[in-house]
Coordinates of C-alpha atoms in Angstrom, one line a residue:
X1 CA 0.7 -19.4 -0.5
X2 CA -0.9 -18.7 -4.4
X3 CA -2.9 -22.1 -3.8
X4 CA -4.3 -20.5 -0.6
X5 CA -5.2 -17.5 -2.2
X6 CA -6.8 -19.4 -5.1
X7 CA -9.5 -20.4 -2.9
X8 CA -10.4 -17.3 -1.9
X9 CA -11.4 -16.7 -5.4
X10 CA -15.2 -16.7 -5.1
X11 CA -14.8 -14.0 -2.3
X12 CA -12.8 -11.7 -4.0
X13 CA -14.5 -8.3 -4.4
X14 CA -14.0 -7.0 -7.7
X15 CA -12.2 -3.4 -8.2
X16 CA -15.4 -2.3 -10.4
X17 CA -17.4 -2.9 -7.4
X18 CA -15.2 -0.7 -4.9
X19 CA -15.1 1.7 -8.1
X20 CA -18.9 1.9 -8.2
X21 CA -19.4 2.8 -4.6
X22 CA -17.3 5.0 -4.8
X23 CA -18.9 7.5 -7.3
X24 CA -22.3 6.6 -6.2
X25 CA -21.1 8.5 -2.8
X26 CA -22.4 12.0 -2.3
X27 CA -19.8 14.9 -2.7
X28 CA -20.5 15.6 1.1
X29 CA -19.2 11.8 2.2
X30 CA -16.8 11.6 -0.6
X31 CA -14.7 14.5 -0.1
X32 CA -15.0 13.3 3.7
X33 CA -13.1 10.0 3.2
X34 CA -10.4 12.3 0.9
X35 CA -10.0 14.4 4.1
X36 CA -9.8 11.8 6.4
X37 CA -7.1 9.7 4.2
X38 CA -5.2 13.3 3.6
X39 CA -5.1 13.7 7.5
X40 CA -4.0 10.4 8.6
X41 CA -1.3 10.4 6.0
X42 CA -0.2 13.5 7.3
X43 CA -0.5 12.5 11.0
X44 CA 0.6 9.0 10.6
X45 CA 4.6 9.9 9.7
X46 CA 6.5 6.8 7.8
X47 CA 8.2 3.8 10.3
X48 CA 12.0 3.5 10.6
X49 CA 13.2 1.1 8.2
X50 CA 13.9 -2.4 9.4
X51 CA 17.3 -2.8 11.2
X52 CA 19.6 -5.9 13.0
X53 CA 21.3 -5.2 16.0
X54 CA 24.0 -7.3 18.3
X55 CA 25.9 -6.8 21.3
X56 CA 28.3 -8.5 22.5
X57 CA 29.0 -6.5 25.8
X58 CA 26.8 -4.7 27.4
X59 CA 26.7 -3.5 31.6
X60 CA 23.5 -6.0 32.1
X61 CA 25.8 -9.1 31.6
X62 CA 24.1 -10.2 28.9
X63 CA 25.0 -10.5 25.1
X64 CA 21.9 -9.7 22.9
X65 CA 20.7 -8.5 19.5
X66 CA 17.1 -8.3 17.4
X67 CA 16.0 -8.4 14.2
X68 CA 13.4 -5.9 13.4
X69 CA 11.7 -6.2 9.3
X70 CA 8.3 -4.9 8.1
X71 CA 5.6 -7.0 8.4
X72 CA 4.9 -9.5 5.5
X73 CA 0.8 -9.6 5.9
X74 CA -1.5 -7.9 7.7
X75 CA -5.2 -9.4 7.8
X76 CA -8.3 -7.1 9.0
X77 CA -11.4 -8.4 9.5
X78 CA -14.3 -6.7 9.4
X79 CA -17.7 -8.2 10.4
X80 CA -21.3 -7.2 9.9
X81 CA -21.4 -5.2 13.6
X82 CA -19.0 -3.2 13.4
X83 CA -19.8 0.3 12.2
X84 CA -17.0 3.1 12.6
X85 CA -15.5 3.5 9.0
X86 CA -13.2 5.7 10.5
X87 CA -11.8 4.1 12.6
X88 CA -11.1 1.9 10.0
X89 CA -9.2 4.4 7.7
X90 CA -7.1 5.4 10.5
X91 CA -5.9 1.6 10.6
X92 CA -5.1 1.3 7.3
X93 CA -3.5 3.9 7.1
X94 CA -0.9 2.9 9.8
X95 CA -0.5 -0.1 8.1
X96 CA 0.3 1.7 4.8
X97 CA 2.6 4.2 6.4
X98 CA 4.4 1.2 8.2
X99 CA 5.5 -0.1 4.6
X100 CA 3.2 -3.6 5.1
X101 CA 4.3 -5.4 2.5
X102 CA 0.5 -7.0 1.8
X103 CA -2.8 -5.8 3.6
X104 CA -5.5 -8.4 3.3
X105 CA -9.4 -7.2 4.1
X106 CA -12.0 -9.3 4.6
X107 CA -15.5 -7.8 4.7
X108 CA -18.8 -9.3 5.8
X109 CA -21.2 -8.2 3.0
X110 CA -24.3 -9.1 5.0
X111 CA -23.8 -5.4 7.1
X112 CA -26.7 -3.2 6.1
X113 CA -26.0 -1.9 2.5
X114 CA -24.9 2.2 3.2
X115 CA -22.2 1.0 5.4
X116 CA -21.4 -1.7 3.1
X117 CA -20.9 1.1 0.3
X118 CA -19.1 3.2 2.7
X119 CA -16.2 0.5 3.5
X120 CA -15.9 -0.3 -0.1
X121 CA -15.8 3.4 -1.5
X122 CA -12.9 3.9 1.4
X123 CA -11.2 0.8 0.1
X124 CA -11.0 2.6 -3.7
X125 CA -9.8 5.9 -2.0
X126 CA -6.7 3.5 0.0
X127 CA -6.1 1.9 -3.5
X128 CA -6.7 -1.9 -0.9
X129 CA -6.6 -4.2 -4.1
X130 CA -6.6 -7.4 -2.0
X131 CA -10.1 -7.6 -0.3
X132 CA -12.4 -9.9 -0.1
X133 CA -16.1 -10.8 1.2
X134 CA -15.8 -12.7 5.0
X135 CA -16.0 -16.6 4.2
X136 CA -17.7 -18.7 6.3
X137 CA -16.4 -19.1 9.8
X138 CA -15.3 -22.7 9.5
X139 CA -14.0 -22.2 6.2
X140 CA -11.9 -18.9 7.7
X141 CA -10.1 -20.8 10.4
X142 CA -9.3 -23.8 8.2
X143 CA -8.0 -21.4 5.8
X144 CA -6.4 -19.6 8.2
X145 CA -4.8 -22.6 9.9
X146 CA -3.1 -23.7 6.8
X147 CA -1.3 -20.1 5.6
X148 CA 0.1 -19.9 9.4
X149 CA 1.8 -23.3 8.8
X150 CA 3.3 -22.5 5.7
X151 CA 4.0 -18.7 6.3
X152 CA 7.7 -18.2 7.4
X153 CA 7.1 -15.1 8.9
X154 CA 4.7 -13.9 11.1
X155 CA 0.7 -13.2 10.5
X156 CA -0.8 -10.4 12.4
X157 CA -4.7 -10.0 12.5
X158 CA -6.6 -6.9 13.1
X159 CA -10.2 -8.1 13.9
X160 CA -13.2 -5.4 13.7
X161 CA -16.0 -7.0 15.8
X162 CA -18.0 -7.5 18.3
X163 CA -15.2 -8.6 21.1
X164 CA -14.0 -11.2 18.9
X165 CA -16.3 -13.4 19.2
X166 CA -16.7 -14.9 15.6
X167 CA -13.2 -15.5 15.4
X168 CA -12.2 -16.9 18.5
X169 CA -10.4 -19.8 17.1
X170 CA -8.1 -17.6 14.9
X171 CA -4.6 -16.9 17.0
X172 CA -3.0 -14.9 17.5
X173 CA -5.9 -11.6 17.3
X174 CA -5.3 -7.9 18.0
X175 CA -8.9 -7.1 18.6
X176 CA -9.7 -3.3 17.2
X177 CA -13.4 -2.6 18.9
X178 CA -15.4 0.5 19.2
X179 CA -14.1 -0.2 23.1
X180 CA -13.0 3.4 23.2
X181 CA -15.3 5.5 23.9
X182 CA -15.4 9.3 22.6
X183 CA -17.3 12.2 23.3
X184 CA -18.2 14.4 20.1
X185 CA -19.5 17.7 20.0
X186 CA -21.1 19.3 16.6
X187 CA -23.3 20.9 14.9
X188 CA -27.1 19.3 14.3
X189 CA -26.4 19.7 10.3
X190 CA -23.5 17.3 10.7
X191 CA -25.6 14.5 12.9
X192 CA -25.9 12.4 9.8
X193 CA -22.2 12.1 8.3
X194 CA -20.4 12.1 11.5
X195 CA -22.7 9.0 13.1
X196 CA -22.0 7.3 9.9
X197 CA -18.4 7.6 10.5
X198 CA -18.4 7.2 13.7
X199 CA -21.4 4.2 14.6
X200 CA -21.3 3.1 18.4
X201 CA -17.9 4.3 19.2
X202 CA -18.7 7.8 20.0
X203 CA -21.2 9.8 22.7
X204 CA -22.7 12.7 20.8
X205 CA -23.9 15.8 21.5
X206 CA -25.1 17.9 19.0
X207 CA -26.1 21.7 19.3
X208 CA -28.2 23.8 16.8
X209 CA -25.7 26.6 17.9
X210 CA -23.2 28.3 15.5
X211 CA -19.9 30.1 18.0
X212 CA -18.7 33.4 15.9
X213 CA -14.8 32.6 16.9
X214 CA -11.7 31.3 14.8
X215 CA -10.2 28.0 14.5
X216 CA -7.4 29.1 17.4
X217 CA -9.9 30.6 19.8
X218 CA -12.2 27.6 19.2
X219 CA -9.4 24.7 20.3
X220 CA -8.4 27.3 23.6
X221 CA -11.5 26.5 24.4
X222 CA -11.3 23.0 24.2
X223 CA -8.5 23.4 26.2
X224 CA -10.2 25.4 29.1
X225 CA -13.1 23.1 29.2
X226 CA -13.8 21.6 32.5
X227 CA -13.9 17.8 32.9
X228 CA -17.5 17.8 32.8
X229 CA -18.1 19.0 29.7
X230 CA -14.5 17.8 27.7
X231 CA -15.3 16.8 24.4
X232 CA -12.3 14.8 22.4
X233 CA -13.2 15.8 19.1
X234 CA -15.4 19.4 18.2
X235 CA -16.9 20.2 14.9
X236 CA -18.9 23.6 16.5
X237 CA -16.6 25.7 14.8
X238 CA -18.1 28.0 12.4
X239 CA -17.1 29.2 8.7
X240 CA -14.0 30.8 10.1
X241 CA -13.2 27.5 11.8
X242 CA -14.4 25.2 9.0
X243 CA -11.0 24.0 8.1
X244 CA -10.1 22.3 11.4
X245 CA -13.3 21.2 12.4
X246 CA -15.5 20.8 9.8
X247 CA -15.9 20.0 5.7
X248 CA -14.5 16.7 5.6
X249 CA -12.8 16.2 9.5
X250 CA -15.8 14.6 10.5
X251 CA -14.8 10.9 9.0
X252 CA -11.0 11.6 10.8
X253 CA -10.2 9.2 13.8
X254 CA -6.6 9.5 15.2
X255 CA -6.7 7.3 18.2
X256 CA -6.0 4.7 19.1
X257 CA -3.4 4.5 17.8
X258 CA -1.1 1.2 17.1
X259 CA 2.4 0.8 18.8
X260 CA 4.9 0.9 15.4
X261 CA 5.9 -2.6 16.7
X262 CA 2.9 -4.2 15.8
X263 CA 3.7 -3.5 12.3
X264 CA 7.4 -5.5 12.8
X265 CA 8.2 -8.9 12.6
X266 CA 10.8 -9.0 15.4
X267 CA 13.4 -11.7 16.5
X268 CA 15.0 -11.0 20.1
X269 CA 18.2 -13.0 21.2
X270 CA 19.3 -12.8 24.5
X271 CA 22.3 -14.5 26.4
X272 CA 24.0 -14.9 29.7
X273 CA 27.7 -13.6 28.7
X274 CA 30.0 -16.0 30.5
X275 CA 28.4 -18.3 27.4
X276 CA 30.8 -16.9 25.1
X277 CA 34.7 -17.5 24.6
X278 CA 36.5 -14.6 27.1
X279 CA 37.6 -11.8 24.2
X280 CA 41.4 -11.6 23.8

């Protein structure tokens, strides 16, 4: 696999690239992205470890087991479309909390260059030390072709774009799209960070409106709200409400989120019992 990854070599993004973006940020969208990777962390609790299970009896008539480990590599790939950085903290930080043993990014570094800035400053914060710029598509699925043939274990892909369509070819893909829509509700001061954070995968409504009422009162009301007007996420809350819904909570995205057995490479066994010698 090192011969692979030497070829990648003119792609690699260098760490004092990542590093530069990152303190070129503004305090507002910096100590956003610390936020947001303090709130998934919390939210996102650590997997099981792995495990191997067999039984030999069992009231199905069937003899079965599984092998469950953490997956070996996960590759995300991120093309020039795609434009919610927060959703793409909350997927890497999944994968982190799952113990992946390597994460792989691939960015395309043709995307306009704030957004560009953006992914690579929230690659510094997730410490992500193997990314690279997105190779050319043929070039990608030959390279691709030839790690899945001499990878033992499984390859997952995460691909961040526009219905998959530059990656087609690549198999198998978990396609991660702004295909989930969301309905936001904040304050006009905040337009700027939050549709940064959010791009296309979020309806907005913004309101010039400050509500005098605490962080508790403001989420009852959330929880009142009639269909019509349900917003998923809120950042209306005033000063007193400022450390739930405001300050930083704009760049946080919790769903969707991935089943924990995307993150395992699992091997599932299963056999008729009258296969096996009758037990003494």
């Amino acid at each position: 696999m090192r011969n692979l990854f030497d070829s990648l070599k003119e792609y690699k993004i260098a760490d004092e690239l990542c590093a530069a973006a990152y303190e070129t940020c503004t305090p507002d969208i910096r100590g956003a992205i610390k936020t947001a990777l303090a709130f998934h962390f919390s939210e996102n609790t650590l997997i099981e470890e792995a495990q191997e299970v067999f039984v030999e009896k069992s009231s199905s008539g069937f003899c079965k087991g599984y092998k469950k480990q953490v997956l070996e590599n996960l590759f995300i790939l991120i093309d020039r479309e795609y434009s919610a950085p927060a959703k793409f903290l909350a997927l890497v930080s999944q994968a982190i909390r799952a113990n992946v043993k390597q994460v792989f990014v691939f960015l395309d570094k043709t995307m306009p260059k704030q957004k560009l800035y953006l992914f690579l400053a929230c690659l510094e914060l997730c410490g992500m030390e193997n990314s690279y710029y997105l190779p050319e598509k043929e070039m990608l699925e030959n390279w691709f072709s030839e790690i899945q043939q001499q990878n033992k274990s499984r390859i997952k892909l995460i691909d961040c774009s526009s219905c998959g369509k530059n990656f087609h070819n690549i198999k198998p893909v978990n396609i991660f799209t702004d295909t989930l829509q969301l309905k936001v509700f904040a304050q006009n001061s905040q337009r700027k960070i939050i549709t940064l954070a959010y791009g296309k995968s979020a309806a907005y409504t913004y309101t010039a409106e400050e509500k005098e009422h605490s962080c508790r009162e403001h989420f009852n009301t959330l929880l009142r709200a009639s269909p019509n007007w349900y917003y998923d996420i809120s950042f209306a809350g005033t000063q007193a409400a400022a450390q739930n819904y405001g300050l930083g909570m704009e760049f946080c995205f919790h769903y969707p989120k991935l089943p924990q057995d995307f993150f395992y490479d699992t091997l599932y066994f299963s056999n008729l019992e009258t296969n096996y010698p009758p037990s003494e």
